[in-house]
Tab-separated table of C-alpha atoms and ligand atoms in Angstrom:
chain	number	residue	atom	x	y	z
A	811	UNK	CA	91.868	-1.929	44.243
A	812	UNK	CA	91.911	-2.164	48.096
A	813	UNK	CA	89.393	-4.461	49.335
A	814	UNK	CA	89.966	-2.276	52.693
A	815	UNK	CA	88.618	0.856	53.490
A	816	UNK	CA	91.191	3.491	52.833
A	817	UNK	CA	91.082	7.044	55.016
A	818	UNK	CA	93.511	9.711	54.487
A	819	UNK	CA	94.367	11.895	57.563
A	820	UNK	CA	96.158	15.391	56.614
A	821	UNK	CA	99.157	16.162	59.073
A	822	UNK	CA	99.233	12.762	60.386
A	823	UNK	CA	102.900	12.830	61.175
A	824	UNK	CA	102.530	14.014	64.665
A	825	UNK	CA	99.776	14.664	67.728
A	826	UNK	CA	96.091	13.942	67.284
A	827	UNK	CA	96.503	13.236	63.442
A	828	UNK	CA	98.886	10.582	64.276
A	829	UNK	CA	96.484	8.942	67.024
A	830	UNK	CA	93.402	9.239	64.404
A	831	UNK	CA	95.617	6.971	61.898
A	832	UNK	CA	96.251	4.696	64.328
A	833	UNK	CA	92.562	4.450	65.482
A	834	UNK	CA	91.554	3.993	62.156
A	835	UNK	CA	94.046	1.170	61.391
A	836	UNK	CA	92.669	-0.609	64.716
A	837	UNK	CA	89.284	-0.242	63.123
A	838	UNK	CA	90.548	-1.902	59.988
A	839	UNK	CA	91.328	0.568	57.351
A	840	UNK	CA	94.321	1.155	55.305
A	841	UNK	CA	95.566	4.588	56.579
A	842	UNK	CA	97.341	7.160	54.183
A	843	UNK	CA	99.460	9.148	56.682
A	844	UNK	CA	99.464	12.619	55.186
A	845	UNK	CA	102.876	14.897	55.786
A	846	UNK	CA	104.191	17.831	54.470
A	847	UNK	CA	107.692	16.652	54.926
A	848	UNK	CA	107.866	12.940	53.724
A	849	UNK	CA	110.494	11.378	55.678
A	850	UNK	CA	108.764	12.518	59.304
A	851	UNK	CA	105.289	10.848	57.436
A	852	UNK	CA	107.354	7.596	56.534
A	853	UNK	CA	108.482	7.522	60.334
A	854	UNK	CA	104.795	8.174	61.102
A	855	UNK	CA	103.569	5.347	58.913
A	856	UNK	CA	106.191	2.794	60.320
A	857	UNK	CA	105.041	3.674	63.894
A	858	UNK	CA	101.457	3.109	62.911
A	859	UNK	CA	102.300	-0.396	61.254
A	860	UNK	CA	101.856	-2.113	58.144
A	861	UNK	CA	98.679	-0.609	57.188
A	862	UNK	CA	99.747	2.783	57.123
A	863	UNK	CA	101.160	4.337	54.032
A	864	UNK	CA	102.864	7.706	53.968
A	865	UNK	CA	101.655	10.392	51.528
A	866	UNK	CA	103.402	13.815	50.951
A	867	UNK	CA	100.845	16.252	51.314
A	868	UNK	CA	101.312	20.022	51.894
A	869	UNK	CA	97.554	21.360	52.259
A	870	UNK	CA	98.636	25.026	51.100
A	871	UNK	CA	100.632	23.613	47.963
A	872	UNK	CA	98.254	22.747	45.006
A	873	UNK	CA	100.908	20.685	43.121
A	874	UNK	CA	101.304	18.519	46.300
A	875	UNK	CA	97.500	18.184	46.608
A	876	UNK	CA	97.168	17.332	42.999
A	877	UNK	CA	99.884	14.715	43.403
A	878	UNK	CA	98.637	13.154	46.378
A	879	UNK	CA	95.471	12.945	44.466
A	880	UNK	CA	96.671	11.182	41.526
A	881	UNK	CA	98.989	8.831	43.594
A	882	UNK	CA	95.878	7.644	45.741
A	883	UNK	CA	93.982	6.894	42.440
A	884	UNK	CA	96.833	5.047	40.844
A	885	UNK	CA	98.340	3.266	43.734
A	886	UNK	CA	95.134	2.779	46.231
A	887	UNK	CA	92.327	2.857	43.827
A	888	UNK	CA	89.711	4.002	46.413
A	889	UNK	CA	89.248	6.852	49.315
A	890	UNK	CA	86.581	6.052	52.063
A	891	UNK	CA	87.133	8.598	54.668
A	892	UNK	CA	88.951	12.015	54.575
A	893	UNK	CA	89.791	13.781	57.685
A	894	UNK	CA	90.913	17.216	57.107
A	895	UNK	CA	93.126	17.562	60.480
A	896	UNK	CA	96.160	19.488	59.695
A	897	UNK	CA	96.401	23.163	60.981
A	898	UNK	CA	98.429	25.832	62.345
A	899	UNK	CA	97.847	28.367	65.532
A	900	UNK	CA	100.341	31.057	64.442
A	901	UNK	CA	103.238	31.867	62.190
A	902	UNK	CA	104.751	34.549	64.184
A	903	UNK	CA	104.386	33.991	67.968
A	904	UNK	CA	107.705	33.800	69.330
A	905	UNK	CA	109.466	31.265	71.680
A	906	UNK	CA	108.515	31.858	74.833
A	907	UNK	CA	105.612	34.492	74.247
A	908	UNK	CA	102.513	33.729	76.457
A	909	UNK	CA	99.368	33.070	74.679
A	910	UNK	CA	98.144	36.402	76.249
A	911	UNK	CA	100.797	38.477	74.567
A	912	UNK	CA	100.264	36.968	71.459
A	913	UNK	CA	96.602	37.778	71.555
A	914	UNK	CA	97.265	41.299	72.427
A	915	UNK	CA	99.397	41.811	69.060
A	916	UNK	CA	96.814	39.917	67.012
A	917	UNK	CA	93.592	41.682	67.703
A	918	UNK	CA	91.086	43.094	64.670
A	919	UNK	CA	93.007	46.105	65.312
A	920	UNK	CA	96.556	45.481	64.876
A	921	UNK	CA	96.865	41.875	63.650
A	922	UNK	CA	99.081	41.628	60.756
A	923	UNK	CA	97.051	40.578	57.533
A	924	UNK	CA	100.057	38.023	56.449
A	925	UNK	CA	99.542	36.367	59.967
A	926	UNK	CA	95.627	36.076	59.306
A	927	UNK	CA	96.300	34.902	55.491
A	928	UNK	CA	98.904	32.324	56.747
A	929	UNK	CA	97.071	30.411	59.006
A	930	UNK	CA	93.663	30.712	57.148
A	931	UNK	CA	95.633	29.306	54.251
A	932	UNK	CA	96.067	26.165	56.145
A	933	UNK	CA	93.344	25.852	58.338
A	934	UNK	CA	90.331	26.788	55.736
A	935	UNK	CA	92.006	27.191	52.153
A	936	UNK	CA	93.722	24.024	52.771
A	937	UNK	CA	90.876	22.084	53.659
A	938	UNK	CA	88.805	23.241	51.059
A	939	UNK	CA	91.580	22.808	48.282
A	940	UNK	CA	92.262	18.986	49.817
A	941	UNK	CA	88.478	18.303	49.857
A	942	UNK	CA	87.930	19.329	46.254
A	943	UNK	CA	90.954	17.070	45.120
A	944	UNK	CA	89.807	13.914	46.716
A	945	UNK	CA	86.159	14.297	46.158
A	946	UNK	CA	86.197	12.456	42.976
A	947	UNK	CA	87.400	9.281	45.113
A	948	UNK	CA	85.056	9.877	48.017
A	949	UNK	CA	82.277	10.141	45.502
A	950	UNK	CA	83.149	6.613	44.126
A	951	UNK	CA	83.250	5.249	47.618
A	952	UNK	CA	80.264	3.329	48.915
A	953	UNK	CA	79.698	5.649	52.179
A	954	UNK	CA	82.266	8.183	52.400
A	955	UNK	CA	82.763	10.531	55.268
A	956	UNK	CA	84.741	13.666	55.753
A	957	UNK	CA	85.658	14.776	59.159
A	958	UNK	CA	87.036	18.728	59.393
A	959	UNK	CA	88.956	18.791	62.889
A	960	UNK	CA	87.518	22.174	64.214
A	961	UNK	CA	87.843	23.682	67.633
A	962	UNK	CA	85.304	24.830	70.071
A	963	UNK	CA	87.177	28.309	70.290
A	964	UNK	CA	85.732	28.810	66.766
A	965	UNK	CA	81.863	28.628	68.248
A	966	UNK	CA	80.378	31.990	67.832
A	967	UNK	CA	77.584	30.996	70.075
A	968	UNK	CA	79.844	30.518	72.860
A	969	UNK	CA	82.062	33.859	72.027
A	970	UNK	CA	79.079	36.214	71.912
A	971	UNK	CA	78.404	35.055	75.401
A	972	UNK	CA	79.992	37.607	78.186
A	973	UNK	CA	80.432	34.751	80.317
A	974	UNK	CA	82.511	32.593	77.936
A	975	UNK	CA	86.057	31.754	79.647
A	976	UNK	CA	87.315	31.624	75.879
A	977	UNK	CA	85.905	34.802	74.456
A	978	UNK	CA	88.934	36.807	75.769
A	979	UNK	CA	91.094	34.816	73.094
A	980	UNK	CA	89.013	34.988	70.322
A	981	UNK	CA	90.513	36.791	67.706
A	982	UNK	CA	91.119	36.729	63.737
A	983	UNK	CA	93.826	34.480	63.515
A	984	UNK	CA	93.243	30.708	64.677
A	985	UNK	CA	89.910	31.099	66.496
A	986	UNK	CA	88.284	32.788	63.363
A	987	UNK	CA	89.971	30.289	61.234
A	988	UNK	CA	87.783	27.436	62.872
A	989	UNK	CA	84.908	29.879	62.742
A	990	UNK	CA	85.136	29.626	58.859
A	991	UNK	CA	86.325	26.287	58.805
A	992	UNK	CA	82.668	25.396	60.579
A	993	UNK	CA	81.079	27.323	57.576
A	994	UNK	CA	82.743	25.318	54.967
A	995	UNK	CA	81.743	22.106	56.834
A	996	UNK	CA	78.224	23.144	56.521
A	997	UNK	CA	78.521	24.051	53.256
A	998	UNK	CA	80.031	20.966	52.181
A	999	UNK	CA	77.471	18.835	54.325
A	1000	UNK	CA	74.546	20.760	52.531
A	1001	UNK	CA	76.045	19.854	48.861
A	1002	UNK	CA	77.046	16.712	49.484
A	1003	UNK	CA	73.600	15.634	51.358
A	1004	UNK	CA	72.016	13.923	48.487
A	1005	UNK	CA	75.191	11.713	47.763
A	1006	UNK	CA	75.260	10.299	51.269
A	1007	UNK	CA	78.865	11.686	52.010
A	1008	UNK	CA	78.721	12.963	55.513
A	1009	UNK	CA	80.582	15.928	56.541
A	1010	UNK	CA	80.841	16.818	60.042
A	1011	UNK	CA	83.387	19.172	62.248
A	1012	UNK	CA	84.783	17.591	65.558
A	1013	UNK	CA	86.620	19.561	68.460
A	1014	UNK	CA	89.336	17.044	69.768
A	1015	UNK	CA	89.298	19.198	73.216
A	1016	UNK	CA	92.146	20.877	74.705
A	1017	UNK	CA	95.142	18.355	73.939
A	1018	UNK	CA	98.755	17.943	74.591
A	1019	UNK	CA	100.304	18.659	71.467
A	1020	UNK	CA	102.981	20.673	69.644
A	1021	UNK	CA	100.143	23.042	68.187
A	1022	UNK	CA	99.928	24.392	71.930
A	1023	UNK	CA	103.439	23.562	73.303
A	1024	UNK	CA	102.216	20.650	75.313
A	1025	UNK	CA	100.017	22.900	77.229
A	1026	UNK	CA	96.881	20.618	76.915
A	1027	UNK	CA	95.236	18.643	79.473
A	1028	UNK	CA	93.872	15.898	77.439
A	1029	UNK	CA	96.070	12.980	75.957
A	1030	UNK	CA	95.957	12.411	72.012
A	1031	UNK	CA	94.117	9.310	72.982
A	1032	UNK	CA	90.990	11.454	73.880
A	1033	UNK	CA	91.685	13.917	71.605
A	1034	UNK	CA	91.107	11.683	68.458
A	1035	UNK	CA	88.062	10.097	70.059
A	1036	UNK	CA	85.507	12.487	68.197
A	1037	UNK	CA	86.778	12.713	64.890
A	1038	UNK	CA	87.249	9.016	64.782
A	1039	UNK	CA	83.717	8.455	65.746
A	1040	UNK	CA	82.690	10.791	63.218
A	1041	UNK	CA	84.862	8.882	60.480
A	1042	UNK	CA	83.045	5.607	61.308
A	1043	UNK	CA	79.408	6.956	61.321
A	1044	UNK	CA	76.920	4.735	60.015
A	1045	UNK	CA	74.422	5.321	57.121
A	1046	UNK	CA	71.935	6.884	59.836
A	1047	UNK	CA	74.557	9.157	61.174
A	1048	UNK	CA	74.209	12.684	60.812
A	1049	UNK	CA	75.841	15.437	58.256
A	1050	UNK	CA	76.638	19.038	58.945
A	1051	UNK	CA	77.184	18.593	62.787
A	1052	UNK	CA	79.860	20.224	65.148
A	1053	UNK	CA	80.751	18.455	68.418
A	1054	UNK	CA	83.505	17.152	70.847
A	1055	UNK	CA	83.314	13.884	72.796
A	1056	UNK	CA	80.578	15.303	75.183
A	1057	UNK	CA	78.096	15.926	72.278
A	1058	UNK	CA	77.016	18.672	70.137
A	1059	UNK	CA	78.424	22.371	70.261
A	1060	UNK	CA	76.881	25.609	69.588
A	1061	UNK	CA	78.008	27.003	66.055
B	2516	NAP	P1	100.267	19.385	65.859
B	2516	NAP	O1	100.346	18.399	66.711
B	2516	NAP	O2	100.727	20.563	65.926
B	2516	NAP	O3	99.793	18.710	64.317
B	2516	NAP	C1	99.130	19.394	63.246
B	2516	NAP	C2	99.690	18.791	62.187
B	2516	NAP	O4	99.455	19.557	61.134
B	2516	NAP	C3	101.336	18.586	62.043
B	2516	NAP	O5	101.278	17.188	61.386
B	2516	NAP	C4	101.694	19.541	61.015
B	2516	NAP	O6	102.723	19.357	60.227
B	2516	NAP	C5	100.348	19.303	60.293
B	2516	NAP	N1	100.278	20.755	59.190
B	2516	NAP	C6	100.547	22.028	59.463
B	2516	NAP	N2	100.420	22.695	58.379
B	2516	NAP	C7	100.390	21.874	57.428
B	2516	NAP	C8	100.379	21.729	55.915
B	2516	NAP	N3	100.809	23.212	55.397
B	2516	NAP	N4	100.208	20.990	55.170
B	2516	NAP	C9	100.013	19.638	56.010
B	2516	NAP	N5	99.991	19.528	57.079
B	2516	NAP	C10	100.234	20.725	57.608
B	2516	NAP	O7	98.363	19.855	66.475
B	2516	NAP	P2	97.140	19.026	66.695
B	2516	NAP	O8	97.004	19.596	68.008
B	2516	NAP	O9	97.306	17.565	66.642
B	2516	NAP	O10	96.283	19.529	65.897
B	2516	NAP	C11	95.555	18.887	64.875
B	2516	NAP	C12	94.049	19.557	64.642
B	2516	NAP	O11	93.344	19.384	66.259
B	2516	NAP	C13	94.129	20.894	64.180
B	2516	NAP	O12	93.196	20.918	63.389
B	2516	NAP	C14	93.851	21.808	65.421
B	2516	NAP	O13	93.752	22.959	65.060
B	2516	NAP	C15	92.820	20.879	66.251
B	2516	NAP	N6	92.755	21.222	67.651
B	2516	NAP	C16	93.775	21.017	68.582
B	2516	NAP	C17	93.299	21.501	69.773
B	2516	NAP	C18	94.600	21.094	71.186
B	2516	NAP	O14	94.252	21.517	72.084
B	2516	NAP	N7	95.673	20.174	70.411
B	2516	NAP	C19	92.415	21.737	69.947
B	2516	NAP	C20	91.498	21.906	69.313
B	2516	NAP	C21	91.479	21.744	67.774
B	2516	NAP	P3	104.086	19.401	60.665
B	2516	NAP	O15	104.510	18.376	61.622
B	2516	NAP	O16	104.892	19.429	59.492
B	2516	NAP	O17	104.374	20.725	61.123
């Protein structure tokens, strides 16, 4: 069994997940770099350094999830932190299509249900499935933490305010998937309250990554800050919260 604490970051082969992996290694963790494509995971783990190990993990594939949990149990023997970071923003936005154009084709009245299902499969059901598979290991850890990487665009409070700048892009695909993820976060936190396992949702902020065609305004170092802070919470830290680097967000 590992002496060092162990963290699993899903979707860590690029973007904010890769930076979270680097930061957690710097904080003394052994980090499992989850990647649906093993080769890309191996390249990322090499970039992170000797305390990183690539783990094939497609969050929409039950066999891949079960295989990852089994490998952690057999080869690593412990899991202290789970960062549910993997997500997609769409499956059918064509190259060159602006966000505004995509939003027009994905209103509740005209969105393809296949598009909603595909995005929710990764961003919501994938998180629940990975968490269920990893919980037996997390329950054995002395002070486990789960961080769900959400987004401010999922805030119902903000989107119900007519003055909110994000209101016009609130729709059933990505934004509502993050609202549902927030609900899952609270449900997990409530169930696990008595165990000491803390479950919180973090918004990284608008960050330059593949997810938004590198249109974000923050660096990945800035984007990783809040998820990493929540991964490192001490025994007095909160559970069932939703925040970004500036503080609490309204649900
Ligand atoms: P990204 O660079 O596109 O990274 C997303 C990661 O998720 C990639 O590694 C991707 O793998 C992985 N992924 C997608 N589907 C997967 C699946 N089925 N199984 C396993 N991994 C899968 O985007 P990012 O911006 O770093 O996103 C990280 C998190 O931050 C997401 O939860 C996102 O919603 C959230 N977020 C981002 C922003 C932003 O402005 N960037 C803002 C708010 C919230 P592949 O490389 O194989 O595609």
